[in-house]
Every structure is written in C-alpha cells, then in structure tokens.
Tab-separated table of C-alpha atoms and ligand atoms in Angstrom:
chain	number	residue	atom	x	y	z
W	1	MET	CA	138.832	295.069	243.043
W	2	LYS	CA	138.495	291.379	242.380
W	3	TYR	CA	135.044	289.908	241.709
W	4	GLY	CA	133.763	286.354	241.864
W	5	VAL	CA	130.529	285.572	240.041
W	6	ILE	CA	128.448	282.695	241.405
W	7	GLY	CA	126.158	281.489	238.617
W	8	ALA	CA	127.618	281.842	235.127
W	9	GLY	CA	124.199	282.164	233.501
W	10	ALA	CA	122.634	285.052	231.597
W	11	MET	CA	123.056	287.733	234.281
W	12	GLY	CA	126.228	286.345	235.855
W	13	TYR	CA	127.909	286.567	232.464
W	14	ARG	CA	126.425	290.029	231.874
W	15	TYR	CA	127.851	291.525	235.089
W	16	GLY	CA	131.131	289.600	234.964
W	17	VAL	CA	131.903	290.302	231.305
W	18	MET	CA	131.017	294.011	231.591
W	19	LEU	CA	133.166	294.373	234.732
W	20	GLN	CA	136.043	292.569	233.027
W	21	GLU	CA	135.811	294.250	229.599
W	22	ASN	CA	134.686	297.793	230.449
W	23	ALA	CA	136.036	298.339	233.968
W	24	GLY	CA	139.201	296.207	233.639
W	25	MET	CA	138.386	294.192	236.780
W	26	THR	CA	139.645	290.693	237.510
W	27	VAL	CA	136.634	288.358	237.483
W	28	ASP	CA	136.378	284.639	238.255
W	29	PHE	CA	133.213	282.683	237.464
W	30	ILE	CA	131.891	279.781	239.553
W	31	ASP	CA	129.331	277.410	238.053
W	32	THR	CA	127.980	273.927	238.614
W	33	TRP	CA	126.476	273.310	235.144
W	34	GLN	CA	129.153	271.078	233.623
W	35	PRO	CA	128.225	271.581	229.911
W	36	ASN	CA	128.603	275.339	230.493
W	37	ILE	CA	132.088	274.942	231.981
W	38	ASP	CA	133.103	272.464	229.253
W	39	GLN	CA	131.908	274.827	226.510
W	40	VAL	CA	133.858	277.794	227.959
W	41	ARG	CA	136.988	275.647	228.030
W	42	LYS	CA	136.367	274.267	224.515
W	43	GLN	CA	135.779	277.626	222.798
W	44	GLY	CA	138.242	279.622	224.941
W	45	GLY	CA	135.657	281.760	226.715
W	46	VAL	CA	132.026	282.795	226.657
W	47	SER	CA	130.347	283.719	223.373
W	48	VAL	CA	128.748	287.174	223.732
W	49	ALA	CA	126.455	289.120	221.378
W	50	ARG	CA	124.431	292.305	221.828
W	51	ASP	CA	120.956	292.279	220.275
W	52	HIS	CA	122.004	289.301	218.077
W	53	GLU	CA	124.998	291.214	216.666
W	54	ASN	CA	128.791	291.395	217.081
W	55	ARG	CA	129.090	287.869	218.478
W	56	HIS	CA	132.598	287.293	219.850
W	57	ILE	CA	134.432	285.157	222.367
W	58	VAL	CA	135.415	286.773	225.663
W	59	PRO	CA	138.133	284.738	227.443
W	60	ILE	CA	137.124	284.074	231.078
W	61	ASN	CA	138.204	282.038	234.103
W	62	ILE	CA	135.576	279.507	235.170
W	63	TYR	CA	135.661	276.909	237.961
W	64	THR	CA	133.434	274.542	239.867
W	65	PRO	CA	133.192	275.530	243.557
W	66	GLU	CA	135.471	272.622	244.492
W	67	GLU	CA	138.168	273.670	241.977
W	68	TYR	CA	138.303	277.270	243.161
W	69	THR	CA	141.041	278.532	245.485
W	70	GLY	CA	140.800	282.310	244.875
W	71	HIS	CA	139.671	285.004	247.329
W	72	PRO	CA	137.617	287.720	245.567
W	73	ASP	CA	136.761	290.941	247.417
W	74	VAL	CA	133.149	290.764	246.247
W	75	TRP	CA	130.864	287.909	245.294
W	76	ILE	CA	128.124	288.589	242.748
W	77	ILE	CA	125.335	286.008	242.955
W	78	PHE	CA	122.978	285.293	240.045
W	79	LYS	CA	121.279	281.935	240.535
W	80	LYS	CA	117.616	281.189	240.135
W	81	GLN	CA	115.774	281.471	243.490
W	82	MET	CA	115.093	277.745	243.739
W	83	GLN	CA	118.794	276.900	243.163
W	84	LEU	CA	120.211	279.286	245.748
W	85	ALA	CA	120.071	277.361	249.037
W	86	ALA	CA	121.875	274.324	247.580
W	87	GLU	CA	124.404	276.539	245.796
W	88	LEU	CA	125.340	278.471	248.961
W	89	LYS	CA	125.653	275.255	250.947
W	90	ARG	CA	127.966	273.750	248.323
W	91	ASP	CA	130.061	276.951	248.064
W	92	GLN	CA	130.445	277.125	251.835
W	93	ALA	CA	131.495	273.459	251.994
W	94	ALA	CA	134.056	274.164	249.258
W	95	GLY	CA	135.574	276.931	251.432
W	96	LEU	CA	134.650	279.820	249.136
W	97	PHE	CA	133.314	282.264	251.717
W	98	HIS	CA	135.383	284.512	254.009
W	99	ASP	CA	134.326	287.097	256.614
W	100	ASP	CA	135.988	290.029	254.855
W	101	GLN	CA	134.080	289.535	251.597
W	102	TYR	CA	131.148	291.618	250.364
W	103	VAL	CA	128.301	290.087	248.411
W	104	PHE	CA	125.977	291.621	245.837
W	105	SER	CA	122.904	290.097	244.223
W	106	ALA	CA	120.209	291.466	241.901
W	107	MET	CA	118.188	288.286	241.493
W	108	ASN	CA	114.478	288.666	240.757
W	109	GLY	CA	111.869	287.766	243.340
W	110	LEU	CA	112.488	287.864	247.094
W	111	GLY	CA	113.692	285.431	249.718
W	112	HIS	CA	117.351	285.335	248.647
W	113	PHE	CA	118.842	287.873	251.067
W	114	GLU	CA	117.687	285.887	254.104
W	115	LYS	CA	119.556	282.890	252.661
W	116	ILE	CA	122.688	284.908	251.826
W	117	ALA	CA	122.635	286.368	255.365
W	118	GLN	CA	123.187	282.864	256.749
W	119	TYR	CA	126.720	283.033	255.280
W	120	PHE	CA	127.709	286.733	255.329
W	121	PRO	CA	127.462	289.532	257.909
W	122	LYS	CA	124.474	291.789	257.219
W	123	GLU	CA	126.664	294.874	256.763
W	124	ASN	CA	128.571	293.162	253.923
W	125	ILE	CA	125.443	292.419	251.879
W	126	VAL	CA	124.486	294.744	249.030
W	127	CYS	CA	121.011	294.272	247.586
W	128	GLY	CA	120.332	295.088	243.972
W	129	THR	CA	117.731	295.136	241.232
W	130	ALA	CA	118.557	295.031	237.532
W	131	MET	CA	116.342	296.352	234.761
W	132	ILE	CA	118.803	294.680	232.425
W	133	ALA	CA	117.750	291.981	229.963
W	134	THR	CA	119.993	289.064	229.030
W	135	ARG	CA	119.411	285.782	227.240
W	136	LEU	CA	121.285	282.576	227.844
W	137	ASP	CA	120.852	280.814	224.503
W	138	GLY	CA	122.918	277.755	225.382
W	139	PRO	CA	125.959	276.763	227.419
W	140	ALA	CA	128.506	279.659	227.349
W	141	ASN	CA	126.365	281.584	224.861
W	142	VAL	CA	124.711	284.876	225.866
W	143	ASP	CA	122.984	287.789	224.209
W	144	PHE	CA	122.947	291.179	225.956
W	145	MET	CA	119.595	292.738	225.064
W	146	GLY	CA	119.187	296.505	224.603
W	147	ALA	CA	121.451	299.245	223.309
W	148	LYS	CA	124.690	300.123	225.138
W	149	ASN	CA	124.236	302.531	228.067
W	150	THR	CA	120.556	301.666	228.566
W	151	GLU	CA	121.530	299.416	231.492
W	152	ASP	CA	119.689	300.492	234.625
W	153	MET	CA	120.041	299.075	238.131
W	154	HIS	CA	119.609	300.001	241.784
W	155	MET	CA	121.520	299.073	244.896
W	156	ALA	CA	121.122	299.519	248.677
W	157	ARG	CA	122.800	297.946	251.697
W	158	TYR	CA	120.948	295.162	253.500
W	159	ASN	CA	121.366	297.113	256.771
W	160	ASN	CA	120.056	300.264	254.984
W	161	ALA	CA	123.172	302.191	256.101
W	162	GLU	CA	124.809	304.820	253.920
W	163	PRO	CA	127.401	303.378	251.500
W	164	ASN	CA	130.810	302.860	253.142
W	165	SER	CA	134.052	302.958	251.116
W	166	GLN	CA	133.737	299.325	249.958
W	167	VAL	CA	130.125	299.755	248.785
W	168	GLN	CA	131.067	303.014	247.057
W	169	ALA	CA	133.935	301.176	245.316
W	170	ILE	CA	131.488	298.533	244.047
W	171	PHE	CA	129.177	301.306	242.821
W	172	ASP	CA	132.117	303.000	241.032
W	173	ASP	CA	133.167	299.722	239.369
W	174	PHE	CA	129.571	299.076	238.224
W	175	THR	CA	129.451	302.620	236.808
W	176	LYS	CA	132.722	302.078	234.901
W	177	ALA	CA	131.396	298.739	233.663
W	178	GLY	CA	128.381	300.547	232.140
W	179	LEU	CA	125.801	298.845	234.369
W	180	GLY	CA	124.083	302.159	235.197
W	181	PRO	CA	123.792	301.893	239.008
W	182	ALA	CA	121.854	304.288	241.240
W	183	PHE	CA	121.623	304.096	245.035
W	184	ALA	CA	118.201	303.579	246.610
W	185	PRO	CA	117.490	304.718	250.191
W	186	GLU	CA	116.193	301.369	251.447
W	187	TRP	CA	116.547	297.781	250.190
W	188	GLN	CA	113.088	296.301	250.719
W	189	GLY	CA	111.077	298.949	248.865
W	190	MET	CA	113.700	298.939	246.114
W	191	CYS	CA	113.414	295.166	245.656
W	192	MET	CA	109.620	295.111	245.872
W	193	SER	CA	109.481	297.728	243.101
W	194	LYS	CA	111.163	295.190	240.831
W	195	VAL	CA	109.178	292.209	242.157
W	196	VAL	CA	105.873	293.889	241.274
W	197	PHE	CA	107.223	294.729	237.803
W	198	ASN	CA	108.293	291.127	237.173
W	199	ALA	CA	104.939	289.928	238.542
W	200	VAL	CA	103.398	291.556	235.474
W	201	THR	CA	105.895	291.191	232.630
W	202	ASN	CA	107.600	287.889	233.417
W	203	THR	CA	104.449	286.062	234.384
W	204	LEU	CA	102.195	287.194	231.546
W	205	CYS	CA	104.901	286.839	228.857
W	206	THR	CA	105.639	283.326	230.130
W	207	MET	CA	102.045	282.082	230.143
W	208	PHE	CA	101.390	283.427	226.669
W	209	GLU	CA	104.893	282.587	225.347
W	210	MET	CA	105.506	286.181	224.258
W	211	GLN	CA	108.407	288.522	223.757
W	212	MET	CA	107.994	291.804	225.630
W	213	GLY	CA	107.330	293.728	222.389
W	214	GLN	CA	104.497	291.323	221.481
W	215	PHE	CA	103.055	291.666	224.991
W	216	ILE	CA	102.563	295.442	224.688
W	217	GLU	CA	100.836	295.048	221.320
W	218	TYR	CA	97.743	293.969	223.280
W	219	GLU	CA	95.434	296.907	224.000
W	220	GLY	CA	94.497	295.603	227.454
W	221	VAL	CA	98.055	295.624	228.827
W	222	ARG	CA	97.621	298.814	230.856
W	223	ALA	CA	94.401	297.542	232.452
W	224	MET	CA	95.906	294.142	233.266
W	225	SER	CA	99.044	295.784	234.681
W	226	GLU	CA	97.026	298.215	236.784
W	227	GLN	CA	95.041	295.362	238.340
W	228	LEU	CA	98.186	293.448	239.312
W	229	PHE	CA	100.045	296.573	240.496
W	230	ASN	CA	97.084	297.845	242.533
W	231	GLU	CA	96.795	294.551	244.377
W	232	ALA	CA	100.554	294.391	244.998
W	233	PHE	CA	100.752	298.011	246.183
W	234	ASP	CA	97.761	297.489	248.490
W	235	ALA	CA	99.488	294.470	250.050
W	236	CYS	CA	102.791	296.370	250.418
W	237	GLU	CA	101.053	299.356	252.016
W	238	ARG	CA	99.488	297.077	254.633
W	239	ALA	CA	102.947	295.567	255.257
W	240	GLY	CA	104.568	299.013	255.604
W	241	ILE	CA	106.778	298.535	252.536
W	242	HIS	CA	107.293	301.742	250.556
W	243	LEU	CA	108.136	301.134	246.926
W	244	ILE	CA	110.553	303.474	245.167
W	245	GLU	CA	108.147	303.948	242.253
W	246	THR	CA	104.487	304.972	242.181
W	247	ARG	CA	101.714	302.793	240.713
W	248	GLN	CA	101.621	305.025	237.638
W	249	GLN	CA	105.408	304.880	237.175
W	250	GLU	CA	105.252	301.075	237.314
W	251	VAL	CA	102.538	300.938	234.624
W	252	ASP	CA	104.496	303.377	232.453
W	253	SER	CA	107.697	301.384	232.856
W	254	VAL	CA	105.943	298.185	231.697
W	255	ILE	CA	105.426	299.998	228.383
W	256	THR	CA	108.832	301.728	228.110
W	257	VAL	CA	110.918	298.745	229.250
W	258	SER	CA	108.971	296.377	226.976
W	259	LYS	CA	109.591	298.720	224.039
W	260	ALA	CA	113.305	298.885	224.817
W	261	TYR	CA	113.573	295.090	225.149
W	262	LYS	CA	111.005	294.186	222.518
W	263	TYR	CA	112.727	290.941	221.470
W	264	HIS	CA	113.400	289.803	225.045
W	265	TYR	CA	111.661	286.792	226.542
W	266	PRO	CA	111.742	287.521	230.301
W	267	SER	CA	113.999	285.238	232.314
W	268	MET	CA	110.952	283.294	233.540
W	269	TYR	CA	110.180	282.221	229.982
W	270	GLN	CA	113.785	281.178	229.509
W	271	ASP	CA	113.261	278.628	232.300
W	272	PHE	CA	109.773	277.733	231.117
W	273	SER	CA	110.878	277.018	227.552
W	274	LYS	CA	113.747	274.823	228.801
W	275	GLY	CA	111.436	272.687	230.960
W	276	ARG	CA	112.895	274.113	234.201
W	277	PRO	CA	110.818	275.286	237.211
W	278	THR	CA	109.995	279.028	237.185
W	279	GLU	CA	110.494	281.668	239.884
W	280	VAL	CA	106.755	282.476	240.101
W	281	ASP	CA	106.481	281.452	243.775
W	282	TYR	CA	109.155	284.058	244.617
W	283	ILE	CA	107.500	286.790	242.510
W	284	ASN	CA	103.661	286.701	242.411
W	285	GLY	CA	103.762	284.122	245.208
W	286	TYR	CA	105.849	286.475	247.382
W	287	ILE	CA	103.346	289.306	246.886
W	288	ALA	CA	100.477	286.944	247.745
W	289	LYS	CA	102.313	285.827	250.906
W	290	ILE	CA	102.823	289.419	252.073
W	291	GLY	CA	99.116	290.030	251.467
W	292	ARG	CA	98.020	286.942	253.460
W	293	GLU	CA	100.355	287.918	256.328
W	294	HIS	CA	98.555	291.261	256.540
W	295	ASP	CA	94.938	290.096	256.213
W	296	TYR	CA	94.710	291.015	252.540
W	297	VAL	CA	94.129	288.358	249.898
W	298	CYS	CA	95.797	289.148	246.567
W	299	ARG	CA	93.280	287.185	244.534
W	300	THR	CA	94.731	287.895	241.123
W	301	HIS	CA	98.310	287.110	242.138
W	302	GLU	CA	97.205	283.877	243.816
W	303	PHE	CA	95.297	282.925	240.677
W	304	VAL	CA	98.239	283.803	238.453
W	305	VAL	CA	100.564	281.587	240.529
W	306	HIS	CA	98.209	278.674	239.854
W	307	GLU	CA	98.048	279.556	236.177
W	308	VAL	CA	101.827	279.503	235.785
W	309	HIS	CA	102.083	276.180	237.621
W	310	MET	CA	99.328	274.821	235.397
W	311	ALA	CA	101.241	275.987	232.314
W	312	GLU	CA	104.374	274.281	233.731
W	313	MET	CA	102.397	271.058	234.186
W	314	MET	CA	101.125	271.272	230.592
W	315	ARG	CA	104.681	271.038	229.274
W	316	LYS	CA	104.395	267.267	229.524
W	317	TYR	CA	101.758	267.435	226.736
W	318	HIS	CA	103.210	270.098	224.456
W	319	HIS	CA	106.521	271.898	224.331
W	320	PRO	CA	106.804	275.693	224.530
W	321	ALA	CA	108.364	277.424	221.518
W	322	PRO	CA	112.115	277.936	221.773
W	323	GLN	CA	113.268	281.577	221.963
W	324	ALA	CA	113.463	283.228	218.527
Y	1	LIG	N1	117.974	287.040	232.402
Y	1	LIG	C1	117.544	288.273	232.676
Y	1	LIG	O1	117.307	289.088	231.764
Y	1	LIG	C2	117.354	288.716	234.087
Y	1	LIG	C3	117.392	287.809	235.144
Y	1	LIG	N2	117.281	288.274	236.443
Y	1	LIG	C4	117.335	287.364	237.578
Y	1	LIG	O2	118.682	286.968	237.797
Y	1	LIG	C5	118.723	285.660	238.383
Y	1	LIG	C6	119.573	284.738	237.514
Y	1	LIG	O3	118.902	284.648	236.259
Y	1	LIG	P1	119.617	284.261	234.897
Y	1	LIG	O4	120.985	284.792	234.872
Y	1	LIG	O5	118.656	284.635	233.832
Y	1	LIG	O6	119.656	282.681	235.078
Y	1	LIG	P2	120.236	281.509	234.172
Y	1	LIG	O7	119.234	280.424	234.139
Y	1	LIG	O8	120.740	282.052	232.880
Y	1	LIG	O9	121.477	281.038	234.993
Y	1	LIG	C7	121.413	280.620	236.323
Y	1	LIG	C8	122.098	279.285	236.482
Y	1	LIG	O10	121.213	278.306	235.965
Y	1	LIG	C9	121.952	277.184	235.485
Y	1	LIG	N3	121.461	276.889	234.137
Y	1	LIG	C10	121.020	277.785	233.215
Y	1	LIG	N4	120.528	277.165	232.131
Y	1	LIG	C11	120.626	275.841	232.384
Y	1	LIG	C12	120.253	274.675	231.664
Y	1	LIG	N5	119.688	274.761	230.437
Y	1	LIG	N6	120.472	273.490	232.234
Y	1	LIG	C13	121.016	273.409	233.451
Y	1	LIG	N7	121.370	274.472	234.178
Y	1	LIG	C14	121.210	275.666	233.654
Y	1	LIG	C15	123.363	277.542	235.587
Y	1	LIG	O11	123.875	277.091	236.845
Y	1	LIG	P3	123.919	275.689	237.573
Y	1	LIG	O12	123.776	274.571	236.610
Y	1	LIG	O13	125.225	275.730	238.259
Y	1	LIG	O14	122.773	275.703	238.521
Y	1	LIG	C16	123.375	279.046	235.707
Y	1	LIG	O15	124.502	279.462	236.397
Y	1	LIG	C17	117.270	285.197	238.496
Y	1	LIG	O16	116.773	285.515	239.761
Y	1	LIG	C18	116.556	286.049	237.429
Y	1	LIG	O17	115.192	286.223	237.686
Y	1	LIG	C19	117.187	289.610	236.727
Y	1	LIG	C20	117.147	290.532	235.719
Y	1	LIG	C21	117.159	290.163	234.333
Y	2	LIG	C1	114.680	292.062	231.829
Y	2	LIG	C2	113.532	292.011	232.774
Y	2	LIG	C3	113.434	293.364	233.418
Y	2	LIG	C4	112.253	291.773	232.027
Y	2	LIG	O1	111.123	291.706	232.819
Y	2	LIG	C5	113.725	290.919	233.778
Y	2	LIG	O2	113.821	291.184	234.948
Y	2	LIG	C6	113.742	289.497	233.363
Y	2	LIG	O3	113.881	289.152	232.178
Y	2	LIG	O4	113.613	288.681	234.278
C-alpha cells in the first residue's frame, strides 16, 4: 500500500520511516515547515538515530501540500492539535484528499477526529494511540527513543466496526514495520486511556522540565498520578466512557513506560522548550471539559491547565533548558 504522512515531525518521521524501511512501503511526506523540507533536500533525506546511536540518513520524498500530486491509499496524520484545522484546510485546498482514501492518526489529546471527519467518511477513519517516544531535535533530525520492538500502539475504527480488509491491511503493514499494533474494541475509551496517561507524564515533566526517568525518581509520583487518574476516571465514568486500562494499570504504566523511555522529554516539553504552544488544553483541558459537561469539576486538572499556561507565559522571562 502507499502511505502519505501529513506532518513530517517526530512521529510522522517515525511511522513513515519504519513503514518505508521495515515494511518496504512507498511513503510520501507532506510538510509546511520550510526549513525541514530544505534540510531533507540538502542532506538527501531525514537523519535518524535510535537512542542517540546509529545516526544515518534515510532518503525520503517530501513535498509541500501545493507541490504534491500523488494519491496515497492511506494518510497518516501527525500534527500538533492546535495546527490541525489549518493543515487540513490547506491540504484540502491543495487537492490532496480523495473519497477512496483511509486516514489514520495517533495524535495525543482529543478533538482531532471531529476535525478529520469534516474531510473523510467516518468509516475510512482509523483512530490510534501510540506509546512510542520520538524526539525531533531539529529540522529533518529525529531520534527514535526505546529499544527496537518495544513499540506499542492501539487502533480502532472511528465507527467502532470490526476491521474490514483495508483496515486489516494497515494493521498488517504496521506490524511488519515494527510499530507493535493491537486492535482495541472501541475508539473513545482507547484514546481516553492515552489522554489520561499524557495528562500525568507530559504535563508534569513539562512544568518541571524533566525527562521521564527523572520524573519517576520522585517518591511522590504514584500519589500524584493516582490523584490525576482518579479525577479523570471519575469524569469518564460519568460521561459513560470506558477506558481500556484500569486505574491501577495506568499508574503502573507511568512507572514502566517512564523507565523504558528514561531519557525522553515528552512531546509537550519539546514544544515548551522551543517556545511553541503546548497541547495541554487538548489533554488535561479535555478531561476537565468532559467533567464540567457531566456536573463534575476536575479541580486538579483545571489547576494543572493553568499551571502549564503560566509556565508558558514565564518563557518570556527565562528560557527552558534545551533537550539533553
Ligand atoms: N513525539 C512523541 O514522542 C509523541 C507525540 N505524539 C503526538 O503526535 C502528534 C505529533 O507530535 P510530534 O510528531 O511530536 O510533533 P512535531 O512537533 O515533531 O511535529 C509536528 C509538526 O510541527 C512542525 N514543527 C515541529 N517543530 C517545529 C519548529 N521548531 N518550528 C516550526 N515548526 C515545527 C512541523 O510542521 P509544520 O511546520 O508544517 O506545522 C511538524 O510537521 C502530537 O499530537 C503529539 O502529542 C504521540 C506520541 C508520542
Ligand atoms: C512517549 C509518550 C508516551 C510519553 O508520554 C508520549 O505520548 C509523548 O511524548 O507525548
């Protein structure tokens, strides 16, 4: 199958390069960040390392939306939440989207599938979550964090139907690529399971400018995680959303995932340290919104949203440390 990746950032490169190198798929990348495109063209591809080692150039095809004339079978979308609406509008205007295409996204936070559904039929949308850590260290320069074969992701159709042949083919390609997919029975609970995880790790690591391994050095991590998870689960229960993990499994995975990715700064910190807006409104803010809609105030999540925005504001007075 032919894939088109919209958003040649950390995760777009991760999925595209693994599909191209390990599964032998044809992949085209679409991006709007000109220094990124220029750097790919200058160095003959994207520079890829794994855990800081074995850095090499992987030749890739990259285009702006307006340059692109191809017709992939599947689009993979990895933009930041706040970039998505403008990106989809620009891609549509450039004639990129066609009715026969499928679309997959494993962005963090929630709110993106409603936007994607404005351009694609519901049955062609495949929702995903990725417990896969990747750093974008500069234009066309990525670092895949974690040992090979630890990649772990979930997928479910946006209409919650059983996989049809096209969705199964995507799953098989992701398996061959080494992305470690598993099907989940239902998209919303699957996605919320990742949102609540990111509402702990991404947010706390960002505010305290920590790698995940440093974060779990603190003895109060379990207690802090439990407080945030309990509030999020209580809100989800009132909203009738059933997560695919239990509260205890979420707390345990904060520890195990942070150990596995001990040198990773969550993607939120990558934005924070570069002076860009963070996705906090789509993560803790999304949980808080679900709570409010169901007469339950998620006080800690609402407070944490303010804290992250306050930390963002403070960047005009002192600069966060760059990623080590
Ligand atoms: N990184 C990770 O480990 C993980 C990330 N995710 C999620 O995946 C989604 C995509 O994240 P990720 O791949 O990390 O995002 P990136 O920030 O690496 O890339 C997204 C886009 O941002 C733009 N961009 C990136 N850096 C800069 C910069 N310095 N200046 C200007 N533009 C820049 C580029 O597009 P353009 O200029 O065209 O806008 C790029 O295509 C998010 O929802 C994230 O939460 C999920 C799991 C893990
Ligand atoms: C890798 C992981 C799971 C860390 O929280 C992530 O989702 C991110 O960096 O945004």
